[in-house]
Amino acid sequence: MAKTIVITGATSGFGRACAELFAGAGWQLVICGRREERLRELAQQLGGVPVHCACFDVRQLAEVKDMVSGLPENFRAVDVLVNNAGLALGLSPAQTAELGDWEVMIDTNIKGLLYMTRLLLPGMVERKRGHIINIGSIAGTWPYPGGNAYGATKAFVGQFSNNLRCDLHGTGVRVTNIEPGLAETEFSMVRFGGDKGKADAVYAGTEPLTAVDIAEIVHWVACRPAHVNINRVEVMPVGQSWSPFAIDRQPK
């Protein structure tokens, strides 16, 4: 029997690449997103495997509940949940950042992930199998100017993943946090409000990670033997590393 994977944020980037890769491997999919037209287009492209489209907003608890309760019978035994839906908005310092942007990041990156996990986890525990794969970020570990609330939300994802492992001890349910570095998707277009010039500048002169790079890691993690849990994967392109600490030097 084909395994079932639920992917949030499946309409672009990492989520779409995951859907394509897992479909190619014969999994059946629940693809989730807010853009119904994109979901339908993706479902048609994934022809050959069972696909259920779930158009809803992970930030809205009532909508998440409706999605889970409305899963068709043959999609209910979820083997893997990929909590991929997430975003960054703006790059302003904390003192000038838009509070509304912070709220959207918290609602999506934290609350949406919590809602999906809490509502699908009981079934996994009952079946004594399952896997929660969270898409975090190196921003949750390594700070950078303007990463204020976004980095904090991804730090939450990392610690929540660790605590889930503790809570799920002995249940057979696995948890993994995947933390990508610089990756070229729609991420920067969203962060800069559709400003293509600013988005392109982020990747200029570099060879960033691709959505497929991350999807392949997700697939590898999900396909380990049942007794193997990959706790955390931090991945950067070769061209990205760390800089020296910033030091404010004042004239004497």
mmCIF file of N, CA, C and O in Angstrom, residues 65-141:
data_model
loop_
_atom_site.group_PDB
_atom_site.id
_atom_site.type_symbol
_atom_site.label_atom_id
_atom_site.label_comp_id
_atom_site.label_asym_id
_atom_site.label_seq_id
_atom_site.Cartn_x
_atom_site.Cartn_y
_atom_site.Cartn_z
ATOM 1 N N LYS A 65 -8.730 22.399 11.033
ATOM 2 C CA LYS A 65 -9.606 21.349 11.556
ATOM 3 C C LYS A 65 -10.500 20.787 10.462
ATOM 4 O O LYS A 65 -10.674 19.562 10.350
ATOM 5 N N ASP A 66 -11.063 21.663 9.637
ATOM 6 C CA ASP A 66 -11.935 21.211 8.548
ATOM 7 C C ASP A 66 -11.152 20.363 7.553
ATOM 8 O O ASP A 66 -11.670 19.360 7.040
ATOM 9 N N MET A 67 -9.934 20.762 7.262
ATOM 10 C CA MET A 67 -9.122 20.007 6.317
ATOM 11 C C MET A 67 -8.852 18.604 6.832
ATOM 12 O O MET A 67 -9.030 17.606 6.115
ATOM 13 N N VAL A 68 -8.438 18.509 8.093
ATOM 14 C CA VAL A 68 -8.094 17.202 8.663
ATOM 15 C C VAL A 68 -9.326 16.306 8.768
ATOM 16 O O VAL A 68 -9.297 15.127 8.393
ATOM 17 N N SER A 69 -10.414 16.872 9.257
ATOM 18 C CA SER A 69 -11.632 16.065 9.398
ATOM 19 C C SER A 69 -12.225 15.680 8.048
ATOM 20 O O SER A 69 -12.936 14.681 7.928
ATOM 21 N N GLY A 70 -11.916 16.465 7.014
ATOM 22 C CA GLY A 70 -12.469 16.206 5.697
ATOM 23 C C GLY A 70 -11.589 15.374 4.790
ATOM 24 O O GLY A 70 -11.914 15.190 3.603
ATOM 25 N N LEU A 71 -10.485 14.846 5.314
ATOM 26 C CA LEU A 71 -9.619 14.007 4.482
ATOM 27 C C LEU A 71 -10.384 12.763 4.018
ATOM 28 O O LEU A 71 -11.036 12.097 4.827
ATOM 29 N N PRO A 72 -10.315 12.428 2.738
ATOM 30 C CA PRO A 72 -10.947 11.196 2.265
ATOM 31 C C PRO A 72 -10.383 9.982 3.005
ATOM 32 O O PRO A 72 -9.241 9.999 3.474
ATOM 33 N N GLU A 73 -11.160 8.948 3.103
ATOM 34 C CA GLU A 73 -10.795 7.767 3.897
ATOM 35 C C GLU A 73 -9.419 7.226 3.526
ATOM 36 O O GLU A 73 -8.624 6.866 4.401
ATOM 37 N N ASN A 74 -9.119 7.162 2.240
ATOM 38 C CA ASN A 74 -7.849 6.554 1.822
ATOM 39 C C ASN A 74 -6.640 7.470 2.016
ATOM 40 O O ASN A 74 -5.506 7.071 1.743
ATOM 41 N N PHE A 75 -6.875 8.700 2.509
ATOM 42 C CA PHE A 75 -5.769 9.611 2.807
ATOM 43 C C PHE A 75 -5.606 9.857 4.311
ATOM 44 O O PHE A 75 -4.761 10.653 4.706
ATOM 45 N N ARG A 76 -6.394 9.192 5.127
ATOM 46 C CA ARG A 76 -6.416 9.502 6.558
ATOM 47 C C ARG A 76 -5.202 8.957 7.328
ATOM 48 O O ARG A 76 -4.786 9.549 8.324
ATOM 49 N N ALA A 77 -4.652 7.857 6.887
ATOM 50 C CA ALA A 77 -3.516 7.262 7.595
ATOM 51 C C ALA A 77 -2.227 7.953 7.132
ATOM 52 O O ALA A 77 -1.458 7.419 6.323
ATOM 53 N N VAL A 78 -1.985 9.131 7.657
ATOM 54 C CA VAL A 78 -0.853 9.948 7.213
ATOM 55 C C VAL A 78 0.453 9.379 7.767
ATOM 56 O O VAL A 78 0.603 9.175 8.974
ATOM 57 N N ASP A 79 1.386 9.122 6.857
ATOM 58 C CA ASP A 79 2.702 8.611 7.257
ATOM 59 C C ASP A 79 3.691 9.731 7.539
ATOM 60 O O ASP A 79 4.521 9.622 8.446
ATOM 61 N N VAL A 80 3.628 10.803 6.741
ATOM 62 C CA VAL A 80 4.580 11.908 6.890
ATOM 63 C C VAL A 80 3.844 13.241 6.749
ATOM 64 O O VAL A 80 3.029 13.410 5.843
ATOM 65 N N LEU A 81 4.131 14.140 7.667
ATOM 66 C CA LEU A 81 3.680 15.531 7.552
ATOM 67 C C LEU A 81 4.906 16.394 7.340
ATOM 68 O O LEU A 81 5.826 16.387 8.166
ATOM 69 N N VAL A 82 4.939 17.126 6.234
ATOM 70 C CA VAL A 82 6.007 18.096 5.996
ATOM 71 C C VAL A 82 5.446 19.480 6.277
ATOM 72 O O VAL A 82 4.641 20.018 5.508
ATOM 73 N N ASN A 83 5.850 20.051 7.403
ATOM 74 C CA ASN A 83 5.443 21.406 7.778
ATOM 75 C C ASN A 83 6.359 22.386 7.049
ATOM 76 O O ASN A 83 7.380 22.841 7.577
ATOM 77 N N ASN A 84 5.981 22.696 5.810
ATOM 78 C CA ASN A 84 6.819 23.531 4.963
ATOM 79 C C ASN A 84 6.313 24.963 4.848
ATOM 80 O O ASN A 84 7.099 25.872 4.585
ATOM 81 N N ALA A 85 5.019 25.188 5.037
ATOM 82 C CA ALA A 85 4.469 26.540 4.873
ATOM 83 C C ALA A 85 5.176 27.512 5.812
ATOM 84 O O ALA A 85 5.241 27.291 7.023
ATOM 85 N N GLY A 86 5.709 28.569 5.243
ATOM 86 C CA GLY A 86 6.417 29.553 6.056
ATOM 87 C C GLY A 86 6.890 30.692 5.186
ATOM 88 O O GLY A 86 6.889 30.603 3.958
ATOM 89 N N LEU A 87 7.300 31.791 5.812
ATOM 90 C CA LEU A 87 7.724 32.956 5.048
ATOM 91 C C LEU A 87 8.497 33.918 5.928
ATOM 92 O O LEU A 87 8.434 33.853 7.151
ATOM 93 N N ALA A 88 9.231 34.804 5.247
ATOM 94 C CA ALA A 88 9.847 35.967 5.899
ATOM 95 C C ALA A 88 9.286 37.203 5.229
ATOM 96 O O ALA A 88 9.026 37.210 4.027
ATOM 97 N N LEU A 89 9.091 38.247 6.015
ATOM 98 C CA LEU A 89 8.588 39.513 5.482
ATOM 99 C C LEU A 89 9.494 40.644 5.943
ATOM 100 O O LEU A 89 9.670 40.857 7.139
ATOM 101 N N GLY A 90 10.074 41.332 4.982
ATOM 102 C CA GLY A 90 10.898 42.482 5.308
ATOM 103 C C GLY A 90 12.273 42.115 5.842
ATOM 104 O O GLY A 90 12.546 40.969 6.193
ATOM 105 N N LEU A 91 13.135 43.125 5.869
ATOM 106 C CA LEU A 91 14.485 42.945 6.381
ATOM 107 C C LEU A 91 14.886 44.171 7.216
ATOM 108 O O LEU A 91 16.058 44.475 7.374
ATOM 109 N N SER A 92 13.877 44.838 7.761
ATOM 110 C CA SER A 92 14.136 46.045 8.546
ATOM 111 C C SER A 92 14.633 45.686 9.942
ATOM 112 O O SER A 92 14.292 44.621 10.479
ATOM 113 N N PRO A 93 15.426 46.575 10.567
ATOM 114 C CA PRO A 93 15.810 46.343 11.960
ATOM 115 C C PRO A 93 14.576 46.383 12.861
ATOM 116 O O PRO A 93 13.535 46.948 12.495
ATOM 117 N N ALA A 94 14.691 45.780 14.023
ATOM 118 C CA ALA A 94 13.538 45.617 14.917
ATOM 119 C C ALA A 94 12.856 46.943 15.247
ATOM 120 O O ALA A 94 11.628 47.005 15.367
ATOM 121 N N GLN A 95 13.638 48.005 15.358
ATOM 122 C CA GLN A 95 13.065 49.279 15.792
ATOM 123 C C GLN A 95 12.189 49.944 14.730
ATOM 124 O O GLN A 95 11.414 50.849 15.034
ATOM 125 N N THR A 96 12.295 49.484 13.470
ATOM 126 C CA THR A 96 11.455 50.064 12.418
ATOM 127 C C THR A 96 10.604 49.017 11.700
ATOM 128 O O THR A 96 9.866 49.348 10.780
ATOM 129 N N ALA A 97 10.719 47.763 12.100
ATOM 130 C CA ALA A 97 9.970 46.692 11.431
ATOM 131 C C ALA A 97 8.469 46.874 11.609
ATOM 132 O O ALA A 97 8.007 47.476 12.593
ATOM 133 N N GLU A 98 7.706 46.356 10.657
ATOM 134 C CA GLU A 98 6.250 46.418 10.720
ATOM 135 C C GLU A 98 5.723 45.332 11.659
ATOM 136 O O GLU A 98 6.001 44.144 11.462
ATOM 137 N N LEU A 99 4.969 45.744 12.659
ATOM 138 C CA LEU A 99 4.398 44.760 13.587
ATOM 139 C C LEU A 99 3.505 43.765 12.861
ATOM 140 O O LEU A 99 3.452 42.580 13.207
ATOM 141 N N GLY A 100 2.812 44.244 11.842
ATOM 142 C CA GLY A 100 1.950 43.353 11.080
ATOM 143 C C GLY A 100 2.728 42.236 10.411
ATOM 144 O O GLY A 100 2.262 41.096 10.340
ATOM 145 N N ASP A 101 3.944 42.553 9.924
ATOM 146 C CA ASP A 101 4.795 41.524 9.326
ATOM 147 C C ASP A 101 5.190 40.488 10.370
ATOM 148 O O ASP A 101 5.208 39.279 10.102
ATOM 149 N N TRP A 102 5.533 40.948 11.563
ATOM 150 C CA TRP A 102 5.891 40.022 12.633
ATOM 151 C C TRP A 102 4.733 39.078 12.945
ATOM 152 O O TRP A 102 4.924 37.878 13.128
ATOM 153 N N GLU A 103 3.538 39.635 12.990
ATOM 154 C CA GLU A 103 2.361 38.811 13.315
ATOM 155 C C GLU A 103 2.116 37.753 12.251
ATOM 156 O O GLU A 103 1.797 36.603 12.572
ATOM 157 N N VAL A 104 2.267 38.129 10.987
ATOM 158 C CA VAL A 104 2.064 37.154 9.912
ATOM 159 C C VAL A 104 3.096 36.034 10.000
ATOM 160 O O VAL A 104 2.772 34.852 9.827
ATOM 161 N N MET A 105 4.342 36.381 10.280
ATOM 162 C CA MET A 105 5.386 35.353 10.401
ATOM 163 C C MET A 105 5.115 34.426 11.579
ATOM 164 O O MET A 105 5.281 33.205 11.477
ATOM 165 N N ILE A 106 4.688 34.984 12.700
ATOM 166 C CA ILE A 106 4.370 34.165 13.869
ATOM 167 C C ILE A 106 3.179 33.262 13.580
ATOM 168 O O ILE A 106 3.195 32.063 13.893
ATOM 169 N N ASP A 107 2.156 33.820 12.962
ATOM 170 C CA ASP A 107 0.950 33.036 12.674
ATOM 171 C C ASP A 107 1.233 31.900 11.692
ATOM 172 O O ASP A 107 0.671 30.804 11.818
ATOM 173 N N THR A 108 2.088 32.142 10.713
ATOM 174 C CA THR A 108 2.376 31.132 9.696
ATOM 175 C C THR A 108 3.440 30.150 10.168
ATOM 176 O O THR A 108 3.219 28.925 10.161
ATOM 177 N N ASN A 109 4.596 30.670 10.555
ATOM 178 C CA ASN A 109 5.749 29.822 10.846
ATOM 179 C C ASN A 109 5.613 29.051 12.151
ATOM 180 O O ASN A 109 6.192 27.964 12.297
ATOM 181 N N ILE A 110 4.876 29.616 13.101
ATOM 182 C CA ILE A 110 4.718 28.954 14.402
ATOM 183 C C ILE A 110 3.331 28.350 14.550
ATOM 184 O O ILE A 110 3.179 27.129 14.671
ATOM 185 N N LYS A 111 2.311 29.191 14.516
ATOM 186 C CA LYS A 111 0.962 28.690 14.820
ATOM 187 C C LYS A 111 0.459 27.713 13.768
ATOM 188 O O LYS A 111 -0.154 26.687 14.092
ATOM 189 N N GLY A 112 0.739 27.996 12.488
ATOM 190 C CA GLY A 112 0.323 27.071 11.445
ATOM 191 C C GLY A 112 0.972 25.707 11.608
ATOM 192 O O GLY A 112 0.319 24.662 11.456
ATOM 193 N N LEU A 113 2.257 25.707 11.927
ATOM 194 C CA LEU A 113 2.976 24.456 12.168
ATOM 195 C C LEU A 113 2.405 23.714 13.381
ATOM 196 O O LEU A 113 2.235 22.488 13.359
ATOM 197 N N LEU A 114 2.088 24.463 14.432
ATOM 198 C CA LEU A 114 1.511 23.841 15.632
ATOM 199 C C LEU A 114 0.153 23.223 15.336
ATOM 200 O O LEU A 114 -0.135 22.096 15.761
ATOM 201 N N TYR A 115 -0.694 23.946 14.612
ATOM 202 C CA TYR A 115 -2.034 23.435 14.310
ATOM 203 C C TYR A 115 -1.954 22.128 13.522
ATOM 204 O O TYR A 115 -2.624 21.144 13.854
ATOM 205 N N MET A 116 -1.147 22.119 12.464
ATOM 206 C CA MET A 116 -1.037 20.925 11.634
ATOM 207 C C MET A 116 -0.496 19.748 12.436
ATOM 208 O O MET A 116 -1.013 18.630 12.347
ATOM 209 N N THR A 117 0.524 20.015 13.229
ATOM 210 C CA THR A 117 1.131 18.941 14.009
ATOM 211 C C THR A 117 0.154 18.380 15.030
ATOM 212 O O THR A 117 -0.029 17.156 15.131
ATOM 213 N N ARG A 118 -0.486 19.258 15.772
ATOM 214 C CA ARG A 118 -1.381 18.804 16.853
ATOM 215 C C ARG A 118 -2.553 17.986 16.319
ATOM 216 O O ARG A 118 -2.998 17.020 16.953
ATOM 217 N N LEU A 119 -3.052 18.337 15.137
ATOM 218 C CA LEU A 119 -4.247 17.675 14.626
ATOM 219 C C LEU A 119 -3.944 16.375 13.885
ATOM 220 O O LEU A 119 -4.804 15.495 13.808
ATOM 221 N N LEU A 120 -2.733 16.223 13.365
ATOM 222 C CA LEU A 120 -2.396 14.974 12.676
ATOM 223 C C LEU A 120 -1.627 13.995 13.566
ATOM 224 O O LEU A 120 -1.580 12.797 13.281
ATOM 225 N N LEU A 121 -1.052 14.487 14.647
ATOM 226 C CA LEU A 121 -0.219 13.651 15.511
ATOM 227 C C LEU A 121 -0.976 12.522 16.210
ATOM 228 O O LEU A 121 -0.459 11.397 16.291
ATOM 229 N N PRO A 122 -2.187 12.742 16.733
ATOM 230 C CA PRO A 122 -2.868 11.644 17.432
ATOM 231 C C PRO A 122 -3.028 10.388 16.580
ATOM 232 O O PRO A 122 -2.866 9.263 17.091
ATOM 233 N N GLY A 123 -3.325 10.550 15.302
ATOM 234 C CA GLY A 123 -3.459 9.390 14.427
ATOM 235 C C GLY A 123 -2.149 8.649 14.276
ATOM 236 O O GLY A 123 -2.125 7.402 14.246
ATOM 237 N N MET A 124 -1.042 9.387 14.179
ATOM 238 C CA MET A 124 0.268 8.751 14.074
ATOM 239 C C MET A 124 0.594 7.948 15.336
ATOM 240 O O MET A 124 1.071 6.818 15.270
ATOM 241 N N VAL A 125 0.317 8.555 16.484
ATOM 242 C CA VAL A 125 0.584 7.879 17.754
ATOM 243 C C VAL A 125 -0.266 6.612 17.872
ATOM 244 O O VAL A 125 0.212 5.554 18.294
ATOM 245 N N GLU A 126 -1.513 6.726 17.483
ATOM 246 C CA GLU A 126 -2.414 5.569 17.549
ATOM 247 C C GLU A 126 -1.922 4.430 16.651
ATOM 248 O O GLU A 126 -1.986 3.257 17.030
ATOM 249 N N ARG A 127 -1.395 4.774 15.478
ATOM 250 C CA ARG A 127 -0.905 3.758 14.542
ATOM 251 C C ARG A 127 0.515 3.317 14.857
ATOM 252 O O ARG A 127 1.048 2.407 14.231
ATOM 253 N N LYS A 128 1.160 3.997 15.803
ATOM 254 C CA LYS A 128 2.532 3.713 16.214
ATOM 255 C C LYS A 128 3.531 3.857 15.053
ATOM 256 O O LYS A 128 4.523 3.138 14.961
ATOM 257 N N ARG A 129 3.259 4.800 14.189
ATOM 258 C CA ARG A 129 4.175 5.134 13.103
ATOM 259 C C ARG A 129 3.809 6.513 12.550
ATOM 260 O O ARG A 129 2.674 6.958 12.679
ATOM 261 N N GLY A 130 4.796 7.142 11.975
ATOM 262 C CA GLY A 130 4.573 8.466 11.407
ATOM 263 C C GLY A 130 5.835 9.302 11.509
ATOM 264 O O GLY A 130 6.814 8.902 12.152
ATOM 265 N N HIS A 131 5.812 10.444 10.873
ATOM 266 C CA HIS A 131 7.013 11.272 10.834
ATOM 267 C C HIS A 131 6.596 12.727 10.644
ATOM 268 O O HIS A 131 5.893 13.056 9.685
ATOM 269 N N ILE A 132 7.017 13.580 11.548
ATOM 270 C CA ILE A 132 6.830 15.026 11.422
ATOM 271 C C ILE A 132 8.149 15.602 10.913
ATOM 272 O O ILE A 132 9.180 15.495 11.587
ATOM 273 N N ILE A 133 8.132 16.201 9.727
ATOM 274 C CA ILE A 133 9.331 16.828 9.174
ATOM 275 C C ILE A 133 9.069 18.332 9.096
ATOM 276 O O ILE A 133 8.210 18.790 8.342
ATOM 277 N N ASN A 134 9.788 19.071 9.912
ATOM 278 C CA ASN A 134 9.627 20.529 9.965
ATOM 279 C C ASN A 134 10.712 21.203 9.129
ATOM 280 O O ASN A 134 11.880 20.814 9.192
ATOM 281 N N ILE A 135 10.303 22.195 8.351
ATOM 282 C CA ILE A 135 11.287 22.967 7.587
ATOM 283 C C ILE A 135 11.634 24.219 8.391
ATOM 284 O O ILE A 135 10.850 25.167 8.480
ATOM 285 N N GLY A 136 12.783 24.178 9.018
ATOM 286 C CA GLY A 136 13.271 25.307 9.792
ATOM 287 C C GLY A 136 14.139 26.202 8.927
ATOM 288 O O GLY A 136 13.856 26.421 7.750
ATOM 289 N N SER A 137 15.218 26.699 9.488
ATOM 290 C CA SER A 137 16.132 27.570 8.749
ATOM 291 C C SER A 137 17.399 27.746 9.570
ATOM 292 O O SER A 137 17.359 27.685 10.808
ATOM 293 N N ILE A 138 18.516 27.997 8.881
ATOM 294 C CA ILE A 138 19.728 28.341 9.629
ATOM 295 C C ILE A 138 19.524 29.633 10.406
ATOM 296 O O ILE A 138 20.229 29.904 11.374
ATOM 297 N N ALA A 139 18.506 30.425 10.004
ATOM 298 C CA ALA A 139 18.211 31.673 10.728
ATOM 299 C C ALA A 139 17.752 31.406 12.150
ATOM 300 O O ALA A 139 17.774 32.311 12.991
ATOM 301 N N GLY A 140 17.326 30.177 12.438
ATOM 302 C CA GLY A 140 16.932 29.824 13.789
ATOM 303 C C GLY A 140 18.116 29.601 14.710
ATOM 304 O O GLY A 140 17.969 29.547 15.935
ATOM 305 N N THR A 141 19.303 29.457 14.124
ATOM 306 C CA THR A 141 20.532 29.242 14.896
ATOM 307 C C THR A 141 21.493 30.409 14.772
ATOM 308 O O THR A 141 22.108 30.829 15.747
#
